[in-house]
Coordinates of C-alpha atoms and ligand atoms in Angstrom, one line a residue:
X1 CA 0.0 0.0 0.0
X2 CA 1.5 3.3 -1.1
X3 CA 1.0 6.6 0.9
X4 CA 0.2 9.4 -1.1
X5 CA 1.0 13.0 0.2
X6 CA -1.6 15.0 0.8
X7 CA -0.6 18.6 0.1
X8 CA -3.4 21.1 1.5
X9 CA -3.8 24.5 -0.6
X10 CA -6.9 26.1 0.8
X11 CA -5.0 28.5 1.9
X12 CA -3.6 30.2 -1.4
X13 CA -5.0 28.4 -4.3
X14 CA -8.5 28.2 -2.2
X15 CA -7.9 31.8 -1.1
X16 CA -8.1 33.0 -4.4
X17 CA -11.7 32.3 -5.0
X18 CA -13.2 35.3 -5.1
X19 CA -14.6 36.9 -1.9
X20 CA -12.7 34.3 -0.5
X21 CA -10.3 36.2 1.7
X22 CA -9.3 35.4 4.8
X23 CA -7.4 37.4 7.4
X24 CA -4.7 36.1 9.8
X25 CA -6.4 34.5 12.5
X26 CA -9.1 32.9 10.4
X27 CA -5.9 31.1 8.6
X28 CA -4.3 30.2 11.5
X29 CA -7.4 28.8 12.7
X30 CA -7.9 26.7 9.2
X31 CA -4.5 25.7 9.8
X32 CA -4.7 23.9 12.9
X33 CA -7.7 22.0 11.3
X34 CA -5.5 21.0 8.6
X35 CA -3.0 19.7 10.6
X36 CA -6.2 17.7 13.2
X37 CA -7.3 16.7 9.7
X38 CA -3.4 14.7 9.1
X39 CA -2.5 16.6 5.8
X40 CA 1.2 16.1 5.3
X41 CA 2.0 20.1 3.7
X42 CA 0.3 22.8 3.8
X43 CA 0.7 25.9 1.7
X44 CA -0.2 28.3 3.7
X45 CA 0.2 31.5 1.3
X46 CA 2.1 33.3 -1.7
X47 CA 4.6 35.2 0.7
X48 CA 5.7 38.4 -1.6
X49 CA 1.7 38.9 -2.2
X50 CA 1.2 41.1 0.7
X51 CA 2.1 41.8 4.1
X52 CA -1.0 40.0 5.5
X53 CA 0.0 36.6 3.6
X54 CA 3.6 36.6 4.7
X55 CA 2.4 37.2 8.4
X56 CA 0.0 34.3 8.1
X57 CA 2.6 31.6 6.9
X58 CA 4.7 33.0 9.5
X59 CA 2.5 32.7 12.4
X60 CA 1.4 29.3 10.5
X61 CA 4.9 28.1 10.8
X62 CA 5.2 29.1 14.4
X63 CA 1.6 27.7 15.8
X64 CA 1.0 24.8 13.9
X65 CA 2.5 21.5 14.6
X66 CA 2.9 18.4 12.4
X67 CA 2.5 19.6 8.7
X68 CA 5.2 20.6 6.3
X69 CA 4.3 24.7 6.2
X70 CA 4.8 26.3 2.3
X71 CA 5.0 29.3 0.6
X72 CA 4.5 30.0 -2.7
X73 CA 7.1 31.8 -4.6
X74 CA 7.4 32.7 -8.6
X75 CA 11.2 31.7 -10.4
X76 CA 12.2 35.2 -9.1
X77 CA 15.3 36.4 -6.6
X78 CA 12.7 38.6 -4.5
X79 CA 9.9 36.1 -4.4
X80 CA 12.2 33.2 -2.8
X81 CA 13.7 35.3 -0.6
X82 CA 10.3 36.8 0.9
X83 CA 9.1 33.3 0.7
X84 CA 12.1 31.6 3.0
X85 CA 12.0 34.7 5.2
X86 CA 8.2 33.8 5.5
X87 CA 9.1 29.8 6.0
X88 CA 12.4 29.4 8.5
X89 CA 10.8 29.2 11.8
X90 CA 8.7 26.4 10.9
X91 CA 10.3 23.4 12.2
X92 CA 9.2 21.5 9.0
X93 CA 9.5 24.0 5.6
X94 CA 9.3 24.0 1.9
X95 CA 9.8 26.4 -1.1
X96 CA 7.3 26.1 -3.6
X97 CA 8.3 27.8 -7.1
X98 CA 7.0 27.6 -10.5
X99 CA 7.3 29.1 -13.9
X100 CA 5.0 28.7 -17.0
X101 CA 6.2 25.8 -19.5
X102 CA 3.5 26.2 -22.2
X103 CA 4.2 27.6 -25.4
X104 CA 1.3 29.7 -24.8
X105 CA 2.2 31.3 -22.1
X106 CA 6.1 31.5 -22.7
X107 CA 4.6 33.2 -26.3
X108 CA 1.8 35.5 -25.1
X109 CA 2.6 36.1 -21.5
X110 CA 6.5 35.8 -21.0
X111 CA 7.6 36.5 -24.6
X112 CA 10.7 34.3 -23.9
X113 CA 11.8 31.2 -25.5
X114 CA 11.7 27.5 -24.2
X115 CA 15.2 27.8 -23.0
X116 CA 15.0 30.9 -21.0
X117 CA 12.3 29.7 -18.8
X118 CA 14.4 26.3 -18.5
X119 CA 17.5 28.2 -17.6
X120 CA 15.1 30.4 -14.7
X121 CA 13.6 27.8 -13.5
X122 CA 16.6 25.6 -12.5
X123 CA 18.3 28.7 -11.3
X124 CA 15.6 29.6 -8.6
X125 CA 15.3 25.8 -7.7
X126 CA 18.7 26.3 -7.1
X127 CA 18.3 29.4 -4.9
X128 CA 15.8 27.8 -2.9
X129 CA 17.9 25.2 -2.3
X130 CA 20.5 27.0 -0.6
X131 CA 18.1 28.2 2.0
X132 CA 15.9 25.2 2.5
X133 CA 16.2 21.2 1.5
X134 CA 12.5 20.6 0.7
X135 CA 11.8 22.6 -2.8
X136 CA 8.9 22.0 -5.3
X137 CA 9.0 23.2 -8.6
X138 CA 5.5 23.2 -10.6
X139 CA 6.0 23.8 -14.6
X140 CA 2.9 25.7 -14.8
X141 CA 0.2 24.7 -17.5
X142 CA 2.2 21.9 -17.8
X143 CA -0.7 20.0 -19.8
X144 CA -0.4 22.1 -22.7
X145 CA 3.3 21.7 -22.3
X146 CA 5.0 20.1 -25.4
X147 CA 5.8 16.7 -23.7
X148 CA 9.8 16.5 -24.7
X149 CA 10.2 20.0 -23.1
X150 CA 8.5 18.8 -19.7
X151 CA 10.6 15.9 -19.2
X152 CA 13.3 18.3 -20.0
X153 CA 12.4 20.6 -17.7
X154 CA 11.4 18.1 -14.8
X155 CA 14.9 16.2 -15.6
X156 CA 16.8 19.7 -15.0
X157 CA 14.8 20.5 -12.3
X158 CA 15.6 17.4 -10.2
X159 CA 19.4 17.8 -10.8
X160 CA 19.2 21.6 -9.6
X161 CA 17.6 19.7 -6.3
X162 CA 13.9 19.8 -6.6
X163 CA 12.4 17.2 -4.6
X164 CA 8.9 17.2 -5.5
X165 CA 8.1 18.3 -8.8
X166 CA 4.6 19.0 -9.1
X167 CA 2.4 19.0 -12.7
X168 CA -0.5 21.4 -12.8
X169 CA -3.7 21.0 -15.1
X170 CA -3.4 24.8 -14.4
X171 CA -6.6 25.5 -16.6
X172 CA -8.4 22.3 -16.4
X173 CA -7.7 21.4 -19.7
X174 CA -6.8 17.6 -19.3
X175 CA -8.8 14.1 -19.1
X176 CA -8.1 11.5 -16.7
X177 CA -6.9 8.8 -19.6
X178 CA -4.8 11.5 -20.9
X179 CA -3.6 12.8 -18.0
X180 CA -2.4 9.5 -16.6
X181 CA -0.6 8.6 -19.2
X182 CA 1.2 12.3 -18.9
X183 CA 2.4 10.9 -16.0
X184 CA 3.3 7.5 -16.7
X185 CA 5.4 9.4 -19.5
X186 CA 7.3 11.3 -17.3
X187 CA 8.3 7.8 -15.2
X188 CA 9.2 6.5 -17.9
X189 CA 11.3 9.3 -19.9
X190 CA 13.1 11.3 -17.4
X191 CA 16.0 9.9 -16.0
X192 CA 16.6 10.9 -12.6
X193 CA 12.5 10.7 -11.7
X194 CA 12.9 8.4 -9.1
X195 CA 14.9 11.0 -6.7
X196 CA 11.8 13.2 -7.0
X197 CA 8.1 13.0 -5.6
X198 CA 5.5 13.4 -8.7
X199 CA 2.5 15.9 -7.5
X200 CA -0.3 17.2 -9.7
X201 CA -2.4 19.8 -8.6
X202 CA -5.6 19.8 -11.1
X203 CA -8.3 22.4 -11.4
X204 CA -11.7 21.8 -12.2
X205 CA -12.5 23.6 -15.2
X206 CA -14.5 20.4 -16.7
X207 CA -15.6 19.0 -13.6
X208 CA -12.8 16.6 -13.6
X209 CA -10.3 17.7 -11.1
X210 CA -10.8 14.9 -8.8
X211 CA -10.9 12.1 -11.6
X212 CA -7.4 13.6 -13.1
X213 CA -5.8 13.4 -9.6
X214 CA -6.5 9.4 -9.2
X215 CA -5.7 9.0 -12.9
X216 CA -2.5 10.4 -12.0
X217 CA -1.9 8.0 -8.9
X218 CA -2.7 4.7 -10.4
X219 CA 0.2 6.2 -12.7
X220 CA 2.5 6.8 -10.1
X221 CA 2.0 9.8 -8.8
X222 CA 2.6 10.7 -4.9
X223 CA 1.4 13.9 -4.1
X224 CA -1.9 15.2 -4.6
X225 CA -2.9 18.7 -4.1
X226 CA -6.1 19.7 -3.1
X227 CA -8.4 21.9 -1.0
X228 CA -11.1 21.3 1.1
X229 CA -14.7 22.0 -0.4
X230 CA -12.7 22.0 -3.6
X231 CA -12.4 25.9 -3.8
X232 CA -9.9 27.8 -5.4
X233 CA -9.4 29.8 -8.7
X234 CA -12.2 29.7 -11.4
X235 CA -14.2 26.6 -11.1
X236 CA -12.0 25.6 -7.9
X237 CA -9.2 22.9 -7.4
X238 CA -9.4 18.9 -6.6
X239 CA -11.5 18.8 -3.6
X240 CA -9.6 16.9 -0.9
X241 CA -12.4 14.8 0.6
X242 CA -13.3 13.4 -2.8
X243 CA -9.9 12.1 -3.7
X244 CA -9.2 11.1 -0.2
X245 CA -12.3 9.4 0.6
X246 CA -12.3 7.6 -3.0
X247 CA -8.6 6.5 -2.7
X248 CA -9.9 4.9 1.2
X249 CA -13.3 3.3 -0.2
X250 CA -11.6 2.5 -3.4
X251 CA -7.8 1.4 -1.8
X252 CA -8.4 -2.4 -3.8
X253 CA -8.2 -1.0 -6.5
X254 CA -5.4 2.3 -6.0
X255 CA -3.3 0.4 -3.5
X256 CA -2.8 3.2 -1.9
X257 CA -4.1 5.4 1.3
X258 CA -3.3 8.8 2.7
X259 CA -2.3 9.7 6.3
X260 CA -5.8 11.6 6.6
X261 CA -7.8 11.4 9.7
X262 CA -11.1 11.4 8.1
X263 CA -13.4 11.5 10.6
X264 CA -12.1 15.7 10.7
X265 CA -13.5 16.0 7.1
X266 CA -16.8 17.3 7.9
X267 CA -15.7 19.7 10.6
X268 CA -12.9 21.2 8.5
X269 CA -15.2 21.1 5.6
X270 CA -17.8 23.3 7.4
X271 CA -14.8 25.3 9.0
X272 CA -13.8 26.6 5.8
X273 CA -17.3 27.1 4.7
X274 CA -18.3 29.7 7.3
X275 CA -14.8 31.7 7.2
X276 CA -14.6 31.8 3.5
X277 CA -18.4 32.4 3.2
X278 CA -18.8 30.0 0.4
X279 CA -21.3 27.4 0.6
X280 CA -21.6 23.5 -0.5
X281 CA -24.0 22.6 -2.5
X282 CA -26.4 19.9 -1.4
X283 CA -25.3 17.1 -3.6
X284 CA -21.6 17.7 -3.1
X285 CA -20.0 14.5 -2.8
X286 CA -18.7 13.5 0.5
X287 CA -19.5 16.6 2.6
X288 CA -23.0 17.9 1.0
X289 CA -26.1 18.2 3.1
X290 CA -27.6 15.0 1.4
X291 CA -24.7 13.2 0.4
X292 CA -25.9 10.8 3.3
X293 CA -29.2 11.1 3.3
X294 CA -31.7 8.5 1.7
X295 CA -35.1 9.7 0.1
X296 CA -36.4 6.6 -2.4
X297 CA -38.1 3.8 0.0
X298 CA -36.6 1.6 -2.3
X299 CA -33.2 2.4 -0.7
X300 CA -34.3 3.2 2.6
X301 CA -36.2 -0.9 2.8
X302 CA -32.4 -2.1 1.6
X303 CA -30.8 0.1 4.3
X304 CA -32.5 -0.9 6.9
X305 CA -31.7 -4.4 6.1
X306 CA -28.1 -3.7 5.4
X307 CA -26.3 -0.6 5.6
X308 CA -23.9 -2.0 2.6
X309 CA -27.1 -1.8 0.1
X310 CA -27.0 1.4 -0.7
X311 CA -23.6 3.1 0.9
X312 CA -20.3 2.8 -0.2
X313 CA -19.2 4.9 3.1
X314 CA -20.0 5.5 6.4
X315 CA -21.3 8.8 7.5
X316 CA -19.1 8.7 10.9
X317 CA -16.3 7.8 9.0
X318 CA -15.9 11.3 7.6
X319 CA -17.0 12.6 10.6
X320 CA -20.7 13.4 10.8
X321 CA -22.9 12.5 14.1
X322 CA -26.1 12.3 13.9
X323 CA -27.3 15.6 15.6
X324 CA -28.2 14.8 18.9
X325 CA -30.0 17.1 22.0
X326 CA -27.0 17.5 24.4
X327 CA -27.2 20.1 26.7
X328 CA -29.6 22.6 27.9
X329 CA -30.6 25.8 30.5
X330 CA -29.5 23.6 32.8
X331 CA -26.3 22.3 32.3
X332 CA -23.3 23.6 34.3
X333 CA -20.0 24.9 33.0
X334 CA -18.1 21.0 33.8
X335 CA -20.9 19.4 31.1
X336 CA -19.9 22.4 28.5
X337 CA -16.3 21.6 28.6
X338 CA -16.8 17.6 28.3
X339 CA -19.1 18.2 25.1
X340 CA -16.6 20.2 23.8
X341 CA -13.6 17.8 24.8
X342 CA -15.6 14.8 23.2
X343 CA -16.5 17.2 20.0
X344 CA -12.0 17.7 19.7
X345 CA -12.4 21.6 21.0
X346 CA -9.3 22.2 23.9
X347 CA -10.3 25.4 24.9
X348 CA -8.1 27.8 27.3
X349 CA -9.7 29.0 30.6
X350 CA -10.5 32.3 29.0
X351 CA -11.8 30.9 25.9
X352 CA -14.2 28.9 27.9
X353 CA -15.1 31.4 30.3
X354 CA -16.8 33.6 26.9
X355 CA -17.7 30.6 25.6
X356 CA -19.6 29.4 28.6
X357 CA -20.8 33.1 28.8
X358 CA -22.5 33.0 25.3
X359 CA -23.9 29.4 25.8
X360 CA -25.8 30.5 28.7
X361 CA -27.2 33.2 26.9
X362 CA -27.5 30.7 24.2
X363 CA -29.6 28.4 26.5
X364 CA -32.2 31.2 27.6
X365 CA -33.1 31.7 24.0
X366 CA -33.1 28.2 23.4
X367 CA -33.9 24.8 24.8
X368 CA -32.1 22.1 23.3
X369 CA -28.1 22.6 22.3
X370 CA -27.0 20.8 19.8
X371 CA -23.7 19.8 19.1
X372 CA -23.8 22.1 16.1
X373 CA -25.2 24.7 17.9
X374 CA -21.8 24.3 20.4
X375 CA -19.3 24.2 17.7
X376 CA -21.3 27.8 16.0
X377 CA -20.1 29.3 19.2
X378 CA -16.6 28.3 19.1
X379 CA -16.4 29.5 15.6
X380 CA -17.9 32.5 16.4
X381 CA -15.2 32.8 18.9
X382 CA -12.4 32.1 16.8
X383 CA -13.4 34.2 14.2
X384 CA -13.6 37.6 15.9
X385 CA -11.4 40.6 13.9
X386 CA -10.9 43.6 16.0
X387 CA -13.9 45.5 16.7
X388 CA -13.9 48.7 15.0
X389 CA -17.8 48.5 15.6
X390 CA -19.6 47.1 17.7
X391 CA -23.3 45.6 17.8
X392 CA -25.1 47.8 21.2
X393 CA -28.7 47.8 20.9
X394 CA -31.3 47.3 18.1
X395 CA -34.9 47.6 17.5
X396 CA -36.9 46.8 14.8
X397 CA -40.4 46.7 14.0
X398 CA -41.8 45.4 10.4
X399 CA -45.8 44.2 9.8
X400 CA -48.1 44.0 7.2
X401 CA -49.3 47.5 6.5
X402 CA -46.6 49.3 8.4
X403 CA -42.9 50.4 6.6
X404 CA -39.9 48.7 7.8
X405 CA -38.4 50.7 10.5
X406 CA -34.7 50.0 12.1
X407 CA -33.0 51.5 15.2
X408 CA -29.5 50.3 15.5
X409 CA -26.9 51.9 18.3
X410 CA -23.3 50.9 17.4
X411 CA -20.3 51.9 19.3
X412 CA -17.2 53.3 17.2
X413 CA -13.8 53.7 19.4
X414 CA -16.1 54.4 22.6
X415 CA -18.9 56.6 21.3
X416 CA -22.0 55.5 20.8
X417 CA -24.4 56.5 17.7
X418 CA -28.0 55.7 17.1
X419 CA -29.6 55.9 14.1
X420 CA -33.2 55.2 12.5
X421 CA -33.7 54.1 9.0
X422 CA -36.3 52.6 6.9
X423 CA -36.1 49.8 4.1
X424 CA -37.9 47.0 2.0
X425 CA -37.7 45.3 4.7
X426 CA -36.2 44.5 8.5
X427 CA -32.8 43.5 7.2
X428 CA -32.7 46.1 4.6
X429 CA -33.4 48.5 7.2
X430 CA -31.0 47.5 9.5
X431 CA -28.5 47.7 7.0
X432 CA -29.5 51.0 5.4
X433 CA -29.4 52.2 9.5
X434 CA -25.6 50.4 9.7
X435 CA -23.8 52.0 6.5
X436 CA -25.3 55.6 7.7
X437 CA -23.7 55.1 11.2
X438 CA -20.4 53.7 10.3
X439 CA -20.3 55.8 6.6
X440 CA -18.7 53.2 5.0
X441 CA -19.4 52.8 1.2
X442 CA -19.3 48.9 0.9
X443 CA -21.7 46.8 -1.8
X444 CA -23.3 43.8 -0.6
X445 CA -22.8 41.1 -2.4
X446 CA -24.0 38.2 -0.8
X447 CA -26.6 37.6 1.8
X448 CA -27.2 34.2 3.2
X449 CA -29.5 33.0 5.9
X450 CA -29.6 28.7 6.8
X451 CA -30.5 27.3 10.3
X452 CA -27.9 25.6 12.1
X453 CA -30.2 23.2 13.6
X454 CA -33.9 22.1 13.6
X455 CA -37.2 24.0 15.1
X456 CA -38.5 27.2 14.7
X457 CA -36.3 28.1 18.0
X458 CA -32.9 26.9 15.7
X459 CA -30.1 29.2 15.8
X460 CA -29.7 31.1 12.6
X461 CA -26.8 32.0 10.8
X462 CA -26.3 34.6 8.3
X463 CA -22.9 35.3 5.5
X464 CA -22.9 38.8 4.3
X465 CA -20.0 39.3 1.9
X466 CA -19.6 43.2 1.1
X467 CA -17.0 43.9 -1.3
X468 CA -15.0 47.8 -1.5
X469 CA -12.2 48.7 -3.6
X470 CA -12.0 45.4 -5.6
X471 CA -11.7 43.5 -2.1
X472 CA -14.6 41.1 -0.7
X473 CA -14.7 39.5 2.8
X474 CA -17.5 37.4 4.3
X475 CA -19.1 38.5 7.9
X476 CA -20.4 36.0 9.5
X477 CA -23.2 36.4 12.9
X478 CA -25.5 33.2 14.7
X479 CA -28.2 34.2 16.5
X480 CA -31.8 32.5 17.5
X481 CA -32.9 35.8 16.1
X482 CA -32.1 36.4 12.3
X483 CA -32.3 39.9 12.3
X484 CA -30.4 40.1 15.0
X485 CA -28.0 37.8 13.0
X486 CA -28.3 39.8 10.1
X487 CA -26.9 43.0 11.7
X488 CA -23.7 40.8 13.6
X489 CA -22.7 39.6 10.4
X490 CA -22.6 42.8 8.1
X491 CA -20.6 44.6 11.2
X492 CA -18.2 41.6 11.4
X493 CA -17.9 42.0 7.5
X494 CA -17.4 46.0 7.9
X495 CA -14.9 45.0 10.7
X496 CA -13.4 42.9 8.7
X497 CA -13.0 45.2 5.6
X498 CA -12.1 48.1 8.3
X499 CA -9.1 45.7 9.5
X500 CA -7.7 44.9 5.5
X501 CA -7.4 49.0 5.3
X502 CA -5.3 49.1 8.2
Ligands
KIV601 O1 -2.7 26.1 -11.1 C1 -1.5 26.3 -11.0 O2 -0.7 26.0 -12.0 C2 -0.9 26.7 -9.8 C3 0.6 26.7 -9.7 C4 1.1 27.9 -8.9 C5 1.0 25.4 -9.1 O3 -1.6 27.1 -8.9
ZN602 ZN1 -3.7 26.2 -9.1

């Protein structure tokens, strides 16, 4: 059985779905999932991009334990630099760096010949390897690459001291038969292939990101890179729970198993979900809504006679509990911390103390707690940005033959302001009151309302994603109220958007 490396790049291929963007805290915290979750690297940002990435690698590589930490770094002097500078305190680090291969790109977008970018890109392997041992090099578009000139380049590569050369379907251009044999090719053209790891990192352009990755193991490939909910640029990148659940359910026929804990698929799947605002769609293999649930009674008579009927894989396997009533009004603070020890949540003392705080406040609004109710709180917790504004007071009142009407107070650096606006409705009114308090000049983009759990007392959670001078972020607020929701998500969006300005 082969293990195949499972190289985790929601943070900067994932990142750059737009309204995606995530600041430094929510990284760190996607971070530490990813390590729970057992990936083996995780690129954690494009270092020379901005400040803010080159802080979150290196408070990546600081925090988080276990995984290989990455930056991304184009065949430039500048880029590699910024990038080790990013890296070096991580115990375990690696240099990523890449240059276009494609004639169409080396044509159109470098205007350079074939051996120019050959001579570049062995160079800055070579510069990356006299800071760090672990260095990928990815020829990118390498599937419209002319196939001499990739094993040419992957040969060259190898001997400047790449360990892990990784091919990217960059525009999702490939097939899985042809794609597979691309990398048989390679094993059996270049040379020197064995002192390498082949990756491929394949986008899903025609839906077949997933499919290309396993063509590419059963043809010896041993890296796969992937993100979680399959987001990332365009139509997003292989989505790691589908490739890592069909290599486990399908390991007769691959041979082969990854080091992932996948019973922390669901959680990180719905981690990444509420920080980057963007939502899986029902039928989503693996971590949609009704990927496990059964609606023909034809299925449902065979299930109930035997599971193996009608599913190929176990919901708790990848992590999902049926939702269950757990606590309540009653339940003291020693019952709150042993859900949240038996849900994988080590909290601090003063992490628990606020989150104790809001589950009380939690439990007067609401009978039952569920355990997704418990892990909205922590998110909610981990996800604060500084507060610019904040939520004081609000009153609304809306009815059939009466206008809209919101009062919101918010407090801005210690002074509070009140304001009264009207709208279509409550939540346009409450936003219409929001923007004239704080003045800020943000479009709404997105607006999102689901209930966490059951009942008509469920806790509600809204996404607003507001987007200002070609950047987008995603607020986020849970409350048993919507409205109330409503109004703590578009301030955590404004806070957030205040917070990229600074
Ligand atoms: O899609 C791509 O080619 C990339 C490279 C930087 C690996 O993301
Ligand atoms: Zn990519």
């Amino acid at each position: 059985m082969r293990t195949i490396r499972i190289f985790d790049t929601t943070l900067r291929d994932g990142e750059q779905s737009p309204g995606a963007a995530m600041n430094i805290g929510e990284k760190l915290q996607i971070a530490k999932q990813l390590a729970r979750l057992g990936v083996d690297i995780i690129e954690a940002g494009f270092a020379i991009t901005s400040p803010g990435d080159f802080e979150a690698i290196k408070t990546i590589g600081g925090e988080v334990e276990g995984p290989i930490i990455c930056s991304l770094a184009r065949a430039k002097d500048a880029d590699i630099k910024r990038a080790w500078e990013a890296i070096k305190d991580a115990p375990k680090r690696r240099i990523h760096t890449f240059h276009s291969t494609s004639e169409i790109h080396l044509k159109y977008q470098f205007r350079i010949d074939q051996a120019e970018a050959l001579r570049r890109s062995v160079e800055m392997v070579k510069l990356a390897k006299s800071y760090v041992d672990d260095v990928e090099f990815s020829p990118m578009d390498a599937t419209r690459t002319d196939i001499g000139y990739l094993c040419e380049v992957t040969e060259a590569v190898i001997e400047a001291g790449a360990t892990t050369v990784n091919i990217p379907d960059t525009v999702g251009y490939s097939i899985p038969s042809e794609f597979g044999a691309l990398i048989k090719t390679l094993h059996e053209r270049v040379p020197n292939i064995d002192k390498a790891i082949i990756a491929v990192h394949c986008h899903n352009d025609l839906g077949l990101a997933t499919s290309n990755s396993l063509a590419a193991v059963l043809n010896g490939a041993g890296q796969i890179e992937c993100t979680i909910n399959g987001i990332g640029e365009r139509a997003g990148n292989c989505s790691m729970e589908e490739v890592v659940m069909a290599l486990r359910t399908r390991s007769d026929l691959f041979n082969a198993d990854t080091n992932i804990t996948t019973e922390e698929i669901m959680r990180s799947s719905k981690l990444v979900t509420k920080i980057t605002g963007m939502s899986v769609q029902p039928n989503k293999a693996i971590v949609g809504a009704n990927a496990f649930s059964h609606e023909s009674g034809i299925h449902q008579d065979g299930l109930l006679k035997e599971k193996s009927t009608y599913e190929i894989i176990r919901p708790e396997t990848v992590g999902l509990h049926k939702t269950k009533y757990v606590l309540g009004k009653l339940s003291g603070r020693h019952a709150f911390k042993t859900r949240l020890g038996e849900l994988g949540y080590t909290l601090s003392d003063d992490e628990l103390n606020t989150a104790f705080e809001r589950f009380k406040k939690l439990a007067d609004q609401k009978k039952e707690i569920f355990d997704e109710d418990l892990e909205s709180l922590i998110a909610q917790e981990d996800t604060t940005v500084p507060e610019l504004y904040s939520l004081e007071d609000m009153h609304i009142s809306s009815g059939f033959n009466e206008q809209p009407t919101a009062t919101i107070k918010i407090k801005i650096g210690g002074e509070a302001i009140e304001k009264t606006e009207h709208g279509d409705g409550p939540v346009d009114a409450i936003f219409k009151a929001i923007t004239s308090i704080t003045g800020t000049k943000s479009n709404l983009i997105k607006y999102e309302v689901k209930a966490i759990t059951g009942g008509t007392d469920a806790l509600g959670e809204v996404v607003c994603s507001l987007e200002e001078d070609n950047k987008s972020v995603s607020g986020h607020g849970a409350d048993t109220d919507i409205i109330v929701a409503s109004a703590k998500a578009y301030i955590n969006a404004l806070n957030k958007l205040a917070a990229r300005k600074r």
